[in-house]
Structures are given as C-alpha cells and as structure tokens.
Short mmCIF file of C-alpha atoms in Angstrom, two decimals:
data_model
loop_
_atom_site.label_atom_id
_atom_site.label_comp_id
_atom_site.label_asym_id
_atom_site.label_seq_id
_atom_site.Cartn_x
_atom_site.Cartn_y
_atom_site.Cartn_z
CA MET A 14 -25.08 31.82 -12.94
CA ASP A 15 -26.40 33.87 -9.99
CA ILE A 16 -27.02 32.59 -6.47
CA ARG A 17 -30.71 31.87 -7.05
CA GLU A 18 -30.03 29.86 -10.20
CA PHE A 19 -27.21 27.96 -8.45
CA LEU A 20 -29.46 27.01 -5.54
CA GLN A 21 -32.14 25.73 -7.95
CA THR A 22 -29.46 23.69 -9.76
CA TYR A 23 -28.06 22.42 -6.50
CA ARG A 24 -31.50 21.19 -5.44
CA GLU A 25 -31.92 19.45 -8.78
CA ALA A 26 -28.55 17.74 -8.31
CA PHE A 27 -28.75 16.74 -4.63
CA GLY A 28 -32.42 16.92 -3.72
CA GLU A 29 -34.21 18.50 -0.79
CA ALA A 30 -32.49 16.42 1.87
CA ALA A 31 -29.08 17.98 1.26
CA PRO A 32 -28.41 20.97 3.54
CA LEU A 33 -28.03 24.25 1.68
CA PRO A 34 -24.46 25.55 1.60
CA VAL A 35 -23.21 28.39 3.77
CA ALA A 36 -21.25 31.42 2.53
CA PHE A 37 -18.65 32.99 4.81
CA GLY A 38 -16.31 35.94 4.74
CA TYR A 39 -14.98 38.97 6.57
CA SER A 40 -16.84 42.25 6.64
CA ASN A 41 -17.02 45.64 8.29
CA VAL A 42 -20.73 44.96 8.88
CA SER A 43 -22.07 42.18 11.10
CA ALA A 44 -24.65 39.77 9.72
CA GLU A 45 -26.48 39.69 13.05
CA GLU A 46 -26.31 41.24 16.49
CA VAL A 47 -23.09 39.93 17.91
CA ARG A 48 -23.83 37.30 20.56
CA ASN A 49 -21.98 34.91 22.75
CA VAL A 50 -21.06 31.60 21.16
CA PRO A 51 -19.89 28.31 22.68
CA ARG A 52 -16.15 28.06 23.28
CA CYS A 53 -15.81 25.74 20.31
CA ILE A 54 -17.29 27.62 17.38
CA ILE A 55 -18.04 24.55 15.29
CA GLY A 56 -21.45 23.97 16.89
CA ALA A 57 -22.46 27.58 16.18
CA ILE A 58 -21.23 27.35 12.55
CA SER A 59 -23.12 24.09 12.05
CA LYS A 60 -26.39 25.71 13.12
CA VAL A 61 -26.19 28.27 10.27
CA ARG A 62 -27.62 25.56 7.99
CA ASN A 63 -30.91 26.17 9.80
CA GLY A 64 -31.06 29.70 8.47
CA GLN A 65 -29.83 31.92 11.29
CA PRO A 66 -26.67 33.88 10.42
CA LEU A 67 -23.60 33.85 12.63
CA THR A 68 -21.11 36.65 13.23
CA LEU A 69 -17.75 35.88 14.84
CA THR A 70 -15.50 38.55 16.28
CA ALA A 71 -12.33 38.89 18.31
CA GLY A 72 -14.62 39.28 21.30
CA ASN A 73 -16.86 36.26 21.05
CA VAL A 74 -14.33 33.68 19.82
CA LYS A 75 -12.94 32.40 23.12
CA CYS A 76 -11.11 29.26 21.99
CA GLY A 77 -7.39 29.80 21.50
CA GLY A 78 -7.31 27.72 18.38
CA GLY A 79 -10.52 29.26 17.03
CA GLY A 80 -9.11 32.74 17.56
CA LEU A 81 -5.92 31.81 15.76
CA TYR A 82 -7.57 30.06 12.80
CA THR A 83 -10.08 32.82 12.21
CA GLY A 84 -7.31 35.42 12.28
CA PHE A 85 -8.69 37.28 15.31
CA HIS A 86 -5.90 36.38 17.78
CA GLU A 87 -2.26 35.35 17.78
CA MET A 88 -1.48 31.80 18.82
CA PRO A 89 -1.65 31.39 22.60
CA GLU A 90 1.59 30.12 24.13
CA ARG A 91 -0.11 27.03 25.47
CA VAL A 92 -1.43 25.79 22.09
CA PRO A 93 1.64 23.83 20.86
CA ALA A 94 1.94 21.86 24.10
CA TYR A 95 -1.81 21.29 24.35
CA VAL A 96 -2.18 20.05 20.78
CA SER A 97 0.80 17.73 21.14
CA LEU A 98 1.02 16.59 24.77
CA ASP A 99 -2.67 16.68 25.73
CA GLU A 100 -4.62 16.05 22.53
CA ARG A 101 -1.81 13.99 20.93
CA TYR A 102 -2.51 15.33 17.45
CA LYS A 103 1.17 16.00 16.72
CA GLN A 104 4.21 14.18 17.98
CA SER A 105 5.88 17.23 19.53
CA PRO A 106 5.17 20.91 20.31
CA ASP A 107 7.86 21.88 17.76
CA MET A 108 5.94 20.02 15.04
CA VAL A 109 2.83 22.03 15.98
CA CYS A 110 4.75 25.31 15.73
CA GLN A 111 6.27 24.34 12.41
CA TYR A 112 2.95 23.27 10.98
CA ILE A 113 1.11 26.43 12.05
CA ALA A 114 3.91 28.62 10.73
CA GLY A 115 3.52 26.89 7.35
CA MET A 116 -0.20 27.68 7.31
CA ASP A 117 0.66 31.37 6.95
CA ILE A 118 -2.46 32.59 8.79
CA ARG A 119 -2.89 36.33 8.31
CA PRO A 120 -4.61 38.57 10.89
CA ALA A 121 -8.21 39.42 10.03
CA GLU A 122 -8.36 42.80 8.34
CA LYS A 123 -12.05 43.33 9.12
CA PRO A 124 -13.81 42.99 12.50
CA TYR A 125 -16.54 40.49 11.55
CA LEU A 126 -16.53 37.01 10.12
CA ASN A 127 -20.02 36.31 8.87
CA PHE A 128 -21.59 32.95 8.05
CA ARG A 129 -24.93 33.00 6.14
CA ARG A 130 -26.91 30.32 4.44
CA MET A 131 -26.77 30.98 0.72
CA ASP A 132 -30.49 31.47 0.26
CA THR A 133 -30.26 34.52 2.57
CA ILE A 134 -27.66 36.42 0.49
CA GLN A 135 -27.92 38.25 -2.82
CA THR A 136 -24.29 38.43 -3.97
CA LEU A 137 -20.92 36.84 -3.28
CA ASP A 138 -19.44 40.20 -2.26
CA GLU A 139 -17.31 39.82 0.89
CA VAL A 140 -17.50 36.04 0.60
CA GLU A 141 -14.29 34.03 0.98
CA GLY A 142 -15.64 30.50 0.75
CA ILE A 143 -18.66 28.23 0.43
CA LEU A 144 -19.18 25.56 3.10
CA PHE A 145 -21.11 22.35 2.54
CA TRP A 146 -22.15 19.96 5.33
CA ALA A 147 -22.00 16.59 3.67
CA THR A 148 -22.61 12.88 4.19
CA PRO A 149 -20.47 10.46 2.20
CA ASP A 150 -23.05 10.37 -0.58
CA ILE A 151 -23.14 14.16 -0.79
CA LEU A 152 -19.35 14.26 -0.71
CA SER A 153 -19.30 11.86 -3.65
CA GLY A 154 -21.17 14.43 -5.70
CA LEU A 155 -19.21 17.44 -4.50
CA ALA A 156 -15.84 15.74 -5.08
CA SER A 157 -16.86 14.50 -8.50
CA TRP A 158 -17.90 18.04 -9.44
CA ALA A 159 -14.58 19.44 -8.20
CA PHE A 160 -12.53 16.85 -10.09
CA PHE A 161 -14.48 17.35 -13.33
CA ASP A 162 -12.31 20.16 -14.72
CA ASN A 163 -9.21 19.79 -12.51
CA ASN A 164 -6.63 17.06 -12.95
CA SER A 165 -4.51 18.21 -10.02
CA PRO A 166 -3.96 15.44 -7.49
CA ASP A 167 -4.89 17.86 -4.71
CA ALA A 168 -8.01 19.26 -6.35
CA VAL A 169 -9.71 17.95 -3.20
CA CYS A 170 -7.41 17.68 -0.19
CA THR A 171 -7.45 17.04 3.52
CA PRO A 172 -4.61 18.82 5.33
CA PHE A 173 -4.27 18.22 9.06
CA ALA A 174 -6.40 20.79 10.86
CA SER A 175 -8.92 21.51 13.52
CA GLY A 176 -12.52 21.82 12.31
CA CYS A 177 -12.38 25.64 12.22
CA ALA A 178 -9.00 25.68 10.44
CA ALA A 179 -10.24 23.31 7.77
CA ILE A 180 -13.24 25.50 7.15
CA VAL A 181 -11.76 28.98 7.50
CA SER A 182 -7.94 29.11 7.40
CA PHE A 183 -7.24 26.93 4.37
CA THR A 184 -10.19 28.22 2.34
CA VAL A 185 -9.46 31.90 2.96
CA LYS A 186 -5.78 31.52 2.10
CA GLU A 187 -6.56 29.52 -1.03
CA ASN A 188 -9.12 32.07 -2.18
CA ARG A 189 -6.75 35.01 -1.72
CA GLU A 190 -4.01 33.22 -3.62
CA GLY A 191 -6.35 32.31 -6.51
CA GLY A 192 -5.97 28.63 -5.85
CA ARG A 193 -8.29 25.86 -7.04
CA ARG A 194 -8.16 23.39 -4.13
CA CYS A 195 -11.28 22.32 -2.19
CA PHE A 196 -10.95 21.12 1.40
CA LEU A 197 -12.44 18.19 3.30
CA GLY A 198 -12.72 18.93 7.00
CA MET A 199 -14.17 17.95 10.37
CA LEU A 200 -11.82 15.02 10.92
CA ASP A 201 -10.87 16.71 14.23
CA PRO A 202 -11.94 14.30 17.04
CA SER A 203 -12.28 17.18 19.51
CA ALA A 204 -14.99 18.83 17.44
CA ARG A 205 -16.67 15.70 16.04
CA PRO A 206 -19.27 15.49 18.85
CA LEU A 207 -20.63 18.92 17.73
CA VAL A 208 -21.75 17.70 14.34
CA PRO A 209 -23.81 14.69 13.12
CA LYS A 210 -21.80 11.49 13.16
CA ASP A 211 -22.09 10.89 9.42
CA GLU A 212 -21.05 14.36 8.23
CA LEU A 213 -17.83 16.06 7.11
CA THR A 214 -17.32 19.50 5.65
CA PHE A 215 -16.43 20.40 2.08
CA SER A 216 -15.17 23.99 1.58
CA ILE A 217 -14.67 25.70 -1.76
CA PRO A 218 -12.79 29.00 -2.09
CA LYS A 219 -15.03 31.64 -3.70
CA GLY A 220 -12.81 32.05 -6.75
CA ARG A 221 -12.90 28.33 -7.43
CA PHE A 222 -16.63 28.18 -6.71
CA VAL A 223 -17.36 30.84 -9.35
CA GLU A 224 -15.33 28.75 -11.80
CA MET A 225 -17.23 25.55 -10.86
CA LEU A 226 -20.59 27.23 -11.42
CA GLY A 227 -19.92 26.95 -15.11
CA THR A 228 -19.38 23.19 -14.96
CA ILE A 229 -22.08 21.91 -12.63
CA ARG A 230 -24.58 20.85 -15.29
CA ASP A 231 -21.94 19.21 -17.45
CA SER A 232 -20.52 17.20 -14.55
CA SER A 233 -21.55 13.76 -13.29
CA LEU A 234 -24.11 15.33 -10.97
CA PHE A 235 -26.62 15.15 -13.77
CA GLN A 236 -25.74 11.69 -15.07
CA HIS A 237 -27.25 8.28 -14.24
CA ALA A 238 -24.69 7.14 -11.66
CA PHE A 239 -25.26 10.09 -9.37
CA SER A 240 -29.01 10.00 -9.93
CA VAL A 241 -29.02 6.73 -7.97
CA VAL A 242 -26.97 8.31 -5.21
CA ARG A 243 -29.38 11.28 -5.19
CA LYS A 244 -32.25 8.92 -4.56
CA ARG A 245 -30.45 7.41 -1.58
CA ILE A 246 -29.61 10.89 -0.21
CA ASN A 247 -33.29 11.65 -0.25
CA GLY A 248 -34.50 8.29 1.17
CA GLU A 249 -35.99 7.16 -2.11
CA LEU A 250 -34.28 3.74 -2.08
CA GLY A 251 -32.80 1.57 0.60
CA LYS A 252 -29.64 0.63 -1.22
CA ALA A 253 -27.86 1.45 -4.44
CA GLU A 254 -29.47 0.11 -7.56
CA PRO A 255 -27.34 -2.24 -9.70
#
C-alpha cells in the first residue's frame, strides 16, 4: 500500500474531520527554509497538520529539553533540577538523570529533523515515525488498529515524557531497534496549552507502520462498532448509537 492509497483508506476509516497524519525523520536536506520556532517546539509541530512543513535544527531548537529529545544537544546541567524541583515531574534530580539515561537518546546523525503532512510526501524514505493528532474517539480507532495483530501488553504504551520526547525520542529509538510499540503522548502539562484540550498524540515507528498498512482494512476500523464512532468524529450524530 503506497502513501496515496493509505490516505484514501485513512479517510474512509476516520472521515474528513480527522487531521491527516504527519511523517517525521532526519535528513541532510531541509523540508523548508529553516526559520525561528517558539522555544517549545510542540506548537510548531502541531501546526504541520495545516500543511506547512517544519524543519528543526540544532540552531532553531532553543529549549534544553527539546534539544535533548531531538538529539541535537546534550542535556543541559539545569534540566534534572528543573524537571524535579521546579516542574515536580520526578521526585528527585537523580531520578530524572536515571530516567533520561535509560532512554538511550542518540545524537542526531543528520542536521535536519523534518515534519511533513503525509499528503505532501511521495515516499517513506528518511521517515522515522508517523504522528497522529487524536481525540479520544480517534485514539480508539488507532489503538484498536495497533492491537489487532499484536498481543503484547505494551503494543500501545505511555512512558513518562515531555511532549517532544513522546513524539520523537521513543518513536525514533523504537524504529531503529525494529520494535512494534506505538506511543501515546502529550500528557506533559507544560506543553498541553499548545495543543487543543481534547487531543493527545499517537506515534507509530515507521517499521511498525509499514506492517500495520497490511492490516488496516481487516481491523475493526471497518466494522460496525467503529462506524458509529466515525460518525461522531465527523459530527454526524450527537451521541453513540445503541
């Protein structure tokens, strides 16, 4: 299944109201003229759903965490204390250090991290992951699709992370290791104001996504139960039908 066929199938499954997914990955070529982005990169990534590509680099990612989780910078010394003592996301700075060490974040090997809406690309070359912006109803479909051919208890998982780590760090590592996990993200309170209040992210490593392309039409996305959810996603009914 090529990209065009997938997008047609995706529209059939979720309807026109569901945002098109975004492909992201590292490259030696920028997807756009490199521009300044807000200190927190989540807002800029979210806007890619509107069709404009985004290129992140070591130069325009100014957030210490964002630079770390995209692989463009080493962890700033202040991050463990800030995450623990200021944001109160971990009980101690040592816990932050231990957790980040376990994430095994590798330095970016290419200068550009490109985000492009999938209807603007031709191939999955230089793609590391596929990002979906999803309401609970859309997540229901995405998770059901991911669970269809995978009995692993962590087929869909939610490790602790900032918004950018949940999107980039975990997905890139999983893809490079040939893993099959998909990741829920955007539970980070610091970044929540930059996205709609009823949305989370769902990220699929490219290798797993290619595998899932072969199961989409056989999954529950094209059965009666989700057809009711699809109607609600698209405003075609006020509440679930019995």
